[in-house]
Short mmCIF file of C-alpha atoms in Angstrom, two decimals:
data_model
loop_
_atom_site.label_atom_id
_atom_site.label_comp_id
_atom_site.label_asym_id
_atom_site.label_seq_id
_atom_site.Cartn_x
_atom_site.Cartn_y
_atom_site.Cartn_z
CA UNK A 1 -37.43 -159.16 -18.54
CA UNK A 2 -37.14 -160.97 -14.89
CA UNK A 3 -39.04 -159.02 -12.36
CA UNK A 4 -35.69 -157.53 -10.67
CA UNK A 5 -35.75 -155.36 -14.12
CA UNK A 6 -38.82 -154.41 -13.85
CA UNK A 7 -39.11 -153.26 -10.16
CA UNK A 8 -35.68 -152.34 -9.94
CA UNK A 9 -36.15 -148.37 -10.74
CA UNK A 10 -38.78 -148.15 -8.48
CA UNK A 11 -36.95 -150.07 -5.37
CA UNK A 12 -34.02 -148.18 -5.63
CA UNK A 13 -35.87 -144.50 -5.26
CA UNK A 14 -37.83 -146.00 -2.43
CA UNK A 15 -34.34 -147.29 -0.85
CA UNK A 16 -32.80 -143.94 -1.55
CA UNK A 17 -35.83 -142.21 0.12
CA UNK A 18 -35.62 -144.74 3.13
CA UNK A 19 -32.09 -144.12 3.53
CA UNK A 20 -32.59 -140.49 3.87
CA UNK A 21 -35.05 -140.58 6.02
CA UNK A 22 -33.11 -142.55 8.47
CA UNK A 23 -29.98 -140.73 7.93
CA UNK A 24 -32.07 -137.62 8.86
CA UNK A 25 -33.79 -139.38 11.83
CA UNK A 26 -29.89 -140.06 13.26
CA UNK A 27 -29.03 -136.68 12.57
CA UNK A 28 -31.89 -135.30 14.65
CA UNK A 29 -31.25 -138.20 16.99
CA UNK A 30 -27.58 -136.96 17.26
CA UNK A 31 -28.28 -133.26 18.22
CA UNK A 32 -30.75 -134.17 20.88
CA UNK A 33 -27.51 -135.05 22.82
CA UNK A 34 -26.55 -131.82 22.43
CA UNK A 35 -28.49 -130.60 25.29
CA UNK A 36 -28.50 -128.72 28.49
CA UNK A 37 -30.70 -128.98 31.72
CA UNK A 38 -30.86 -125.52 33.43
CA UNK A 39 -31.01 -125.56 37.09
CA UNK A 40 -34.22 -126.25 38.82
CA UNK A 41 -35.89 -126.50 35.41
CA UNK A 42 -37.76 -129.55 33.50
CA UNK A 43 -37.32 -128.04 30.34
CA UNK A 44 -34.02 -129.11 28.16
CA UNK A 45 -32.45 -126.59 25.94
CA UNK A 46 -32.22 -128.42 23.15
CA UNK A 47 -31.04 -128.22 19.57
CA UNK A 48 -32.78 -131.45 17.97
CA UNK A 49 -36.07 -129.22 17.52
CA UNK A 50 -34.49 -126.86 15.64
CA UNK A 51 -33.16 -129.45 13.12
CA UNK A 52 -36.92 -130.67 12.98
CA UNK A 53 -37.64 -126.97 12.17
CA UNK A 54 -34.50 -126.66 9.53
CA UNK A 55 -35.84 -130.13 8.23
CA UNK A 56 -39.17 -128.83 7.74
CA UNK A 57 -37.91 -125.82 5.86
CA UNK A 58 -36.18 -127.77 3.33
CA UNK A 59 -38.84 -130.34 2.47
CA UNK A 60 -42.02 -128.73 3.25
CA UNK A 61 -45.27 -128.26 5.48
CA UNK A 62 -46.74 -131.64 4.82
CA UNK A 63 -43.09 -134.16 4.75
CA UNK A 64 -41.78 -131.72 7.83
CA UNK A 65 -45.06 -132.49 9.81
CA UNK A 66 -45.25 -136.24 8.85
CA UNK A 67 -41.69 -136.51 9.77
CA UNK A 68 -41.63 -134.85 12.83
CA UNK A 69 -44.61 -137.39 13.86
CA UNK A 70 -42.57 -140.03 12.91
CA UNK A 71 -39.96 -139.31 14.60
CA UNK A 72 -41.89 -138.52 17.82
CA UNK A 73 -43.45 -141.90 17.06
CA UNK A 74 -40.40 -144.19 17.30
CA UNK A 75 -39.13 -142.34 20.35
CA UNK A 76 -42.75 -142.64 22.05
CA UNK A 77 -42.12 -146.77 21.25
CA UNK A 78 -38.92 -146.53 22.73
CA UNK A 79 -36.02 -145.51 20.45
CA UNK A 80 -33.97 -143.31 22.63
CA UNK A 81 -34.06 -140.27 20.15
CA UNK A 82 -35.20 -137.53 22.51
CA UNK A 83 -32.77 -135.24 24.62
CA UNK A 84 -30.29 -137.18 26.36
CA UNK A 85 -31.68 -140.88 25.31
CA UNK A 86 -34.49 -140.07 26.79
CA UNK A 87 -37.57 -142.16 25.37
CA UNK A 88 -41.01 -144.08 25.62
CA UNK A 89 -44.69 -143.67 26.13
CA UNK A 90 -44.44 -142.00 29.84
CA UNK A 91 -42.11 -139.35 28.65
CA UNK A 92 -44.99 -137.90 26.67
CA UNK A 93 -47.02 -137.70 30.11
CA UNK A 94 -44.63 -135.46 31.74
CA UNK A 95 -44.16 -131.86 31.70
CA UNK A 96 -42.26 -131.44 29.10
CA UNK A 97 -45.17 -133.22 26.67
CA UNK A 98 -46.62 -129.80 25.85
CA UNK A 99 -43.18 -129.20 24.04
CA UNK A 100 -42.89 -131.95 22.17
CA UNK A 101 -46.22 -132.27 20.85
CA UNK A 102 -46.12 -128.56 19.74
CA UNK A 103 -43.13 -129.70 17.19
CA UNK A 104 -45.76 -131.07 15.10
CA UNK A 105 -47.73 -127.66 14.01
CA UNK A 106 -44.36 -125.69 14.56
CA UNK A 107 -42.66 -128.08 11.69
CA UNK A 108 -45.81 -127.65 9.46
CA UNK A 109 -46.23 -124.01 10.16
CA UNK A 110 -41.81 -123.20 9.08
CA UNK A 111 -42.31 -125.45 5.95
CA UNK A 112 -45.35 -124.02 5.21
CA UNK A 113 -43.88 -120.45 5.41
CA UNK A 114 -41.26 -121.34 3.39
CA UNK A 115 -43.35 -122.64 0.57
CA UNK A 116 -45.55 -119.26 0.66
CA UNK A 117 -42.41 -117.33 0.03
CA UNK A 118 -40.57 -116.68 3.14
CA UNK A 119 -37.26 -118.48 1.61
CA UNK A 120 -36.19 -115.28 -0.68
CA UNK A 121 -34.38 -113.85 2.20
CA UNK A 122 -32.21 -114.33 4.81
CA UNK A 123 -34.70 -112.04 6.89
CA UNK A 124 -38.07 -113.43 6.15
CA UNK A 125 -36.74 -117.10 6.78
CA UNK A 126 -35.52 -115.84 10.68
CA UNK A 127 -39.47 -115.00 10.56
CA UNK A 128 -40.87 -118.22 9.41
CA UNK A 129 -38.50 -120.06 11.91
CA UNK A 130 -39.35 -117.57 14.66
CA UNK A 131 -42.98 -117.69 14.32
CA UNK A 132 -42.76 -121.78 13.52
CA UNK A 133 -40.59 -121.78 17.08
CA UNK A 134 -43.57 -120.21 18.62
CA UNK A 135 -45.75 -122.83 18.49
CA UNK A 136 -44.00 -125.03 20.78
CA UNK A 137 -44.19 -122.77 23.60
CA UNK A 138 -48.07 -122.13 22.91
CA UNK A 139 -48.64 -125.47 23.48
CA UNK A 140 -45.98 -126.16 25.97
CA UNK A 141 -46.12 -123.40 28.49
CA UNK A 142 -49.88 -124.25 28.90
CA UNK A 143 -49.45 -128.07 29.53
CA UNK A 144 -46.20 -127.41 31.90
CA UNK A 145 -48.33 -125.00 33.64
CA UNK A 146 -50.39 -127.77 34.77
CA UNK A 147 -47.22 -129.49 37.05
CA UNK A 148 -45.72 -125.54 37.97
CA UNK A 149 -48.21 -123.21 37.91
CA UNK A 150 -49.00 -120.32 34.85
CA UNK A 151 -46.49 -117.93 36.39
CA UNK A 152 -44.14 -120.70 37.19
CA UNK A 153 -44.44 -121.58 33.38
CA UNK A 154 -43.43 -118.71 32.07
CA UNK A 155 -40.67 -118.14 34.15
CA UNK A 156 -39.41 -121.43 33.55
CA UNK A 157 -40.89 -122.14 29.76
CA UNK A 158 -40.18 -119.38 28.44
CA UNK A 159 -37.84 -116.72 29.94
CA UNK A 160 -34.63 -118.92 30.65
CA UNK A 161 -34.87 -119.81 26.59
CA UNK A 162 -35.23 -116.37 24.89
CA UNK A 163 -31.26 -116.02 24.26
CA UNK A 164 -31.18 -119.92 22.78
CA UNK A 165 -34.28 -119.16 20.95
CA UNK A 166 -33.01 -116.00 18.93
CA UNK A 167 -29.29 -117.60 18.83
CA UNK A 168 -30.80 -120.76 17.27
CA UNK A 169 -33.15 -119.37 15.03
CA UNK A 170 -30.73 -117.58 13.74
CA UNK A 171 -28.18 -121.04 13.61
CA UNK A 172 -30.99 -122.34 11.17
CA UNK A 173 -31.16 -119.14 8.86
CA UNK A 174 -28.00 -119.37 7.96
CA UNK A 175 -27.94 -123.37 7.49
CA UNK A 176 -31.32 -123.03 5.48
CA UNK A 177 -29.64 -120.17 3.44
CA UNK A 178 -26.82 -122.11 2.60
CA UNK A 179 -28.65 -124.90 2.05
CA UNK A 180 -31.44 -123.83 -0.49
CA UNK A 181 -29.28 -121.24 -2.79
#
Protein backbone atom coordinates (compact mmCIF):
# COMPACT_ATOMS: atom_id res chain seq x y z
CA UNK A 1 0.00 0.00 0.00
CA UNK A 2 1.41 3.71 -0.94
CA UNK A 3 0.65 6.08 1.82
CA UNK A 4 -2.31 7.88 -0.24
CA UNK A 5 -4.15 4.37 0.70
CA UNK A 6 -3.45 4.46 3.84
CA UNK A 7 -4.32 8.09 4.88
CA UNK A 8 -6.82 8.44 2.37
CA UNK A 9 -10.03 7.50 4.71
CA UNK A 10 -8.92 9.62 7.23
CA UNK A 11 -8.17 12.88 4.87
CA UNK A 12 -11.26 12.70 3.26
CA UNK A 13 -13.54 12.87 6.71
CA UNK A 14 -11.27 15.63 7.82
CA UNK A 15 -11.90 17.43 4.26
CA UNK A 16 -15.56 16.70 4.55
CA UNK A 17 -15.56 18.16 8.13
CA UNK A 18 -13.48 21.26 6.86
CA UNK A 19 -15.78 21.81 4.14
CA UNK A 20 -18.68 22.01 6.39
CA UNK A 21 -17.39 24.04 8.61
CA UNK A 22 -16.65 26.64 6.09
CA UNK A 23 -19.79 26.20 4.25
CA UNK A 24 -21.44 26.93 7.66
CA UNK A 25 -19.07 29.86 8.45
CA UNK A 26 -20.43 31.50 4.82
CA UNK A 27 -23.78 30.75 5.71
CA UNK A 28 -23.56 32.63 9.00
CA UNK A 29 -21.38 35.10 7.14
CA UNK A 30 -24.28 35.51 4.60
CA UNK A 31 -27.14 36.31 7.10
CA UNK A 32 -25.14 38.88 8.94
CA UNK A 33 -25.99 41.00 5.80
CA UNK A 34 -29.27 40.55 6.56
CA UNK A 35 -29.37 43.28 9.01
CA UNK A 36 -31.00 46.42 10.14
CA UNK A 37 -29.69 49.53 12.11
CA UNK A 38 -32.62 51.13 14.06
CA UNK A 39 -32.53 54.77 14.39
CA UNK A 40 -30.33 56.36 16.92
CA UNK A 41 -29.28 52.88 18.05
CA UNK A 42 -25.69 50.98 18.04
CA UNK A 43 -27.21 47.80 18.23
CA UNK A 44 -27.91 45.82 14.71
CA UNK A 45 -30.87 43.60 14.47
CA UNK A 46 -29.39 40.88 13.20
CA UNK A 47 -30.15 37.36 12.07
CA UNK A 48 -26.47 35.78 11.88
CA UNK A 49 -26.76 35.10 15.80
CA UNK A 50 -29.59 33.23 15.50
CA UNK A 51 -28.00 30.86 12.92
CA UNK A 52 -25.07 30.57 15.55
CA UNK A 53 -27.91 29.62 17.97
CA UNK A 54 -29.74 27.13 15.25
CA UNK A 55 -26.07 25.87 14.61
CA UNK A 56 -25.53 25.18 18.11
CA UNK A 57 -28.76 23.26 18.41
CA UNK A 58 -27.93 20.89 15.79
CA UNK A 59 -24.36 19.98 16.77
CA UNK A 60 -24.18 20.55 20.36
CA UNK A 61 -22.98 22.60 23.54
CA UNK A 62 -19.31 21.97 23.10
CA UNK A 63 -18.94 22.17 18.68
CA UNK A 64 -21.72 25.23 18.94
CA UNK A 65 -19.43 27.07 21.52
CA UNK A 66 -16.08 26.23 19.76
CA UNK A 67 -17.62 27.32 16.60
CA UNK A 68 -19.10 30.32 17.55
CA UNK A 69 -15.42 31.29 18.93
CA UNK A 70 -14.14 30.53 15.79
CA UNK A 71 -16.08 32.32 13.99
CA UNK A 72 -15.80 35.41 16.24
CA UNK A 73 -12.09 34.69 15.88
CA UNK A 74 -11.63 35.15 12.11
CA UNK A 75 -13.88 38.20 12.11
CA UNK A 76 -11.82 39.73 15.19
CA UNK A 77 -8.55 39.09 12.54
CA UNK A 78 -10.35 40.72 9.98
CA UNK A 79 -12.67 38.55 7.84
CA UNK A 80 -15.61 40.76 7.29
CA UNK A 81 -18.19 38.18 8.73
CA UNK A 82 -20.00 40.40 11.22
CA UNK A 83 -23.21 42.55 10.37
CA UNK A 84 -22.77 44.47 7.37
CA UNK A 85 -18.87 43.47 6.67
CA UNK A 86 -18.17 44.78 9.59
CA UNK A 87 -14.82 43.28 11.13
CA UNK A 88 -11.45 43.42 13.18
CA UNK A 89 -9.97 43.73 16.59
CA UNK A 90 -11.56 47.40 17.43
CA UNK A 91 -15.01 46.24 16.66
CA UNK A 92 -14.83 44.08 19.75
CA UNK A 93 -14.00 47.41 21.81
CA UNK A 94 -17.14 49.08 20.95
CA UNK A 95 -20.49 48.94 22.33
CA UNK A 96 -21.79 46.43 20.74
CA UNK A 97 -18.79 43.91 22.24
CA UNK A 98 -21.04 42.92 25.14
CA UNK A 99 -23.26 41.26 22.35
CA UNK A 100 -21.02 39.50 20.63
CA UNK A 101 -19.08 38.03 23.27
CA UNK A 102 -22.35 36.80 24.97
CA UNK A 103 -22.84 34.44 21.66
CA UNK A 104 -20.33 32.27 23.13
CA UNK A 105 -22.31 30.98 26.47
CA UNK A 106 -25.69 31.63 24.57
CA UNK A 107 -24.45 28.92 21.74
CA UNK A 108 -23.25 26.53 24.55
CA UNK A 109 -26.21 27.09 26.76
CA UNK A 110 -29.10 26.20 23.27
CA UNK A 111 -26.89 23.12 22.41
CA UNK A 112 -26.62 22.19 25.70
CA UNK A 113 -30.45 22.35 26.22
CA UNK A 114 -30.97 20.49 23.39
CA UNK A 115 -28.80 17.61 24.38
CA UNK A 116 -30.63 17.49 27.97
CA UNK A 117 -33.86 16.95 26.17
CA UNK A 118 -35.36 20.13 25.09
CA UNK A 119 -35.44 18.82 21.24
CA UNK A 120 -38.74 16.48 21.76
CA UNK A 121 -40.89 19.40 21.08
CA UNK A 122 -41.56 22.13 19.12
CA UNK A 123 -42.31 24.01 22.53
CA UNK A 124 -39.43 23.15 24.71
CA UNK A 125 -36.91 23.96 21.77
CA UNK A 126 -38.63 27.87 21.57
CA UNK A 127 -37.38 27.53 25.40
CA UNK A 128 -33.89 26.42 24.96
CA UNK A 129 -33.49 29.09 22.13
CA UNK A 130 -35.23 31.71 24.27
CA UNK A 131 -33.32 31.20 27.32
CA UNK A 132 -29.88 30.54 25.06
CA UNK A 133 -30.97 34.20 23.39
CA UNK A 134 -30.85 35.55 26.84
CA UNK A 135 -27.50 35.39 27.42
CA UNK A 136 -26.46 37.83 24.94
CA UNK A 137 -28.34 40.56 26.40
CA UNK A 138 -26.96 39.66 30.04
CA UNK A 139 -23.78 40.31 28.90
CA UNK A 140 -24.52 42.95 26.40
CA UNK A 141 -26.85 45.37 28.04
CA UNK A 142 -24.24 45.63 30.90
CA UNK A 143 -21.15 46.39 28.67
CA UNK A 144 -23.35 48.90 26.32
CA UNK A 145 -24.38 50.46 29.46
CA UNK A 146 -20.96 51.57 29.94
CA UNK A 147 -21.04 54.06 26.47
CA UNK A 148 -25.22 54.93 27.19
CA UNK A 149 -26.00 54.67 30.50
CA UNK A 150 -28.10 51.48 32.43
CA UNK A 151 -31.43 53.07 31.54
CA UNK A 152 -30.21 54.07 28.18
CA UNK A 153 -29.28 50.28 27.78
CA UNK A 154 -32.26 48.93 28.25
CA UNK A 155 -34.14 51.12 26.27
CA UNK A 156 -31.91 50.70 23.51
CA UNK A 157 -30.55 46.86 24.21
CA UNK A 158 -33.29 45.49 24.89
CA UNK A 159 -36.77 47.02 24.27
CA UNK A 160 -36.46 47.95 20.44
CA UNK A 161 -35.55 43.92 19.97
CA UNK A 162 -38.36 42.09 21.90
CA UNK A 163 -40.63 41.64 18.59
CA UNK A 164 -37.28 40.30 16.49
CA UNK A 165 -36.40 38.29 19.46
CA UNK A 166 -39.76 36.24 19.81
CA UNK A 167 -40.22 36.37 15.78
CA UNK A 168 -36.73 34.84 15.44
CA UNK A 169 -36.75 32.45 18.02
CA UNK A 170 -39.51 31.22 16.74
CA UNK A 171 -37.78 31.32 12.81
CA UNK A 172 -35.24 28.79 14.45
CA UNK A 173 -37.92 26.38 16.05
CA UNK A 174 -39.29 25.64 13.15
CA UNK A 175 -35.85 25.30 11.09
CA UNK A 176 -34.46 23.12 14.07
CA UNK A 177 -37.77 21.07 13.91
CA UNK A 178 -37.49 20.44 10.45
CA UNK A 179 -34.16 19.89 10.62
CA UNK A 180 -33.68 17.18 13.42
CA UNK A 181 -37.00 14.91 12.71
Amino acid sequence: MTTLQLTKQPFSLKAFELIKFASSICLIAISAQLSIYLPNNPVPVIWYMNVLFLYAAIKGAKQGALFTMSYLGLAAVGFPLLANGACGPLHFLGPTTGYLIGMIPASFVTGYLMEKGFSKSALYSFFAFVVGNSFVYFTGVPHLAQFVGMKQALYLGIVPFIPGFIFKNLVCTYFYQRLHR
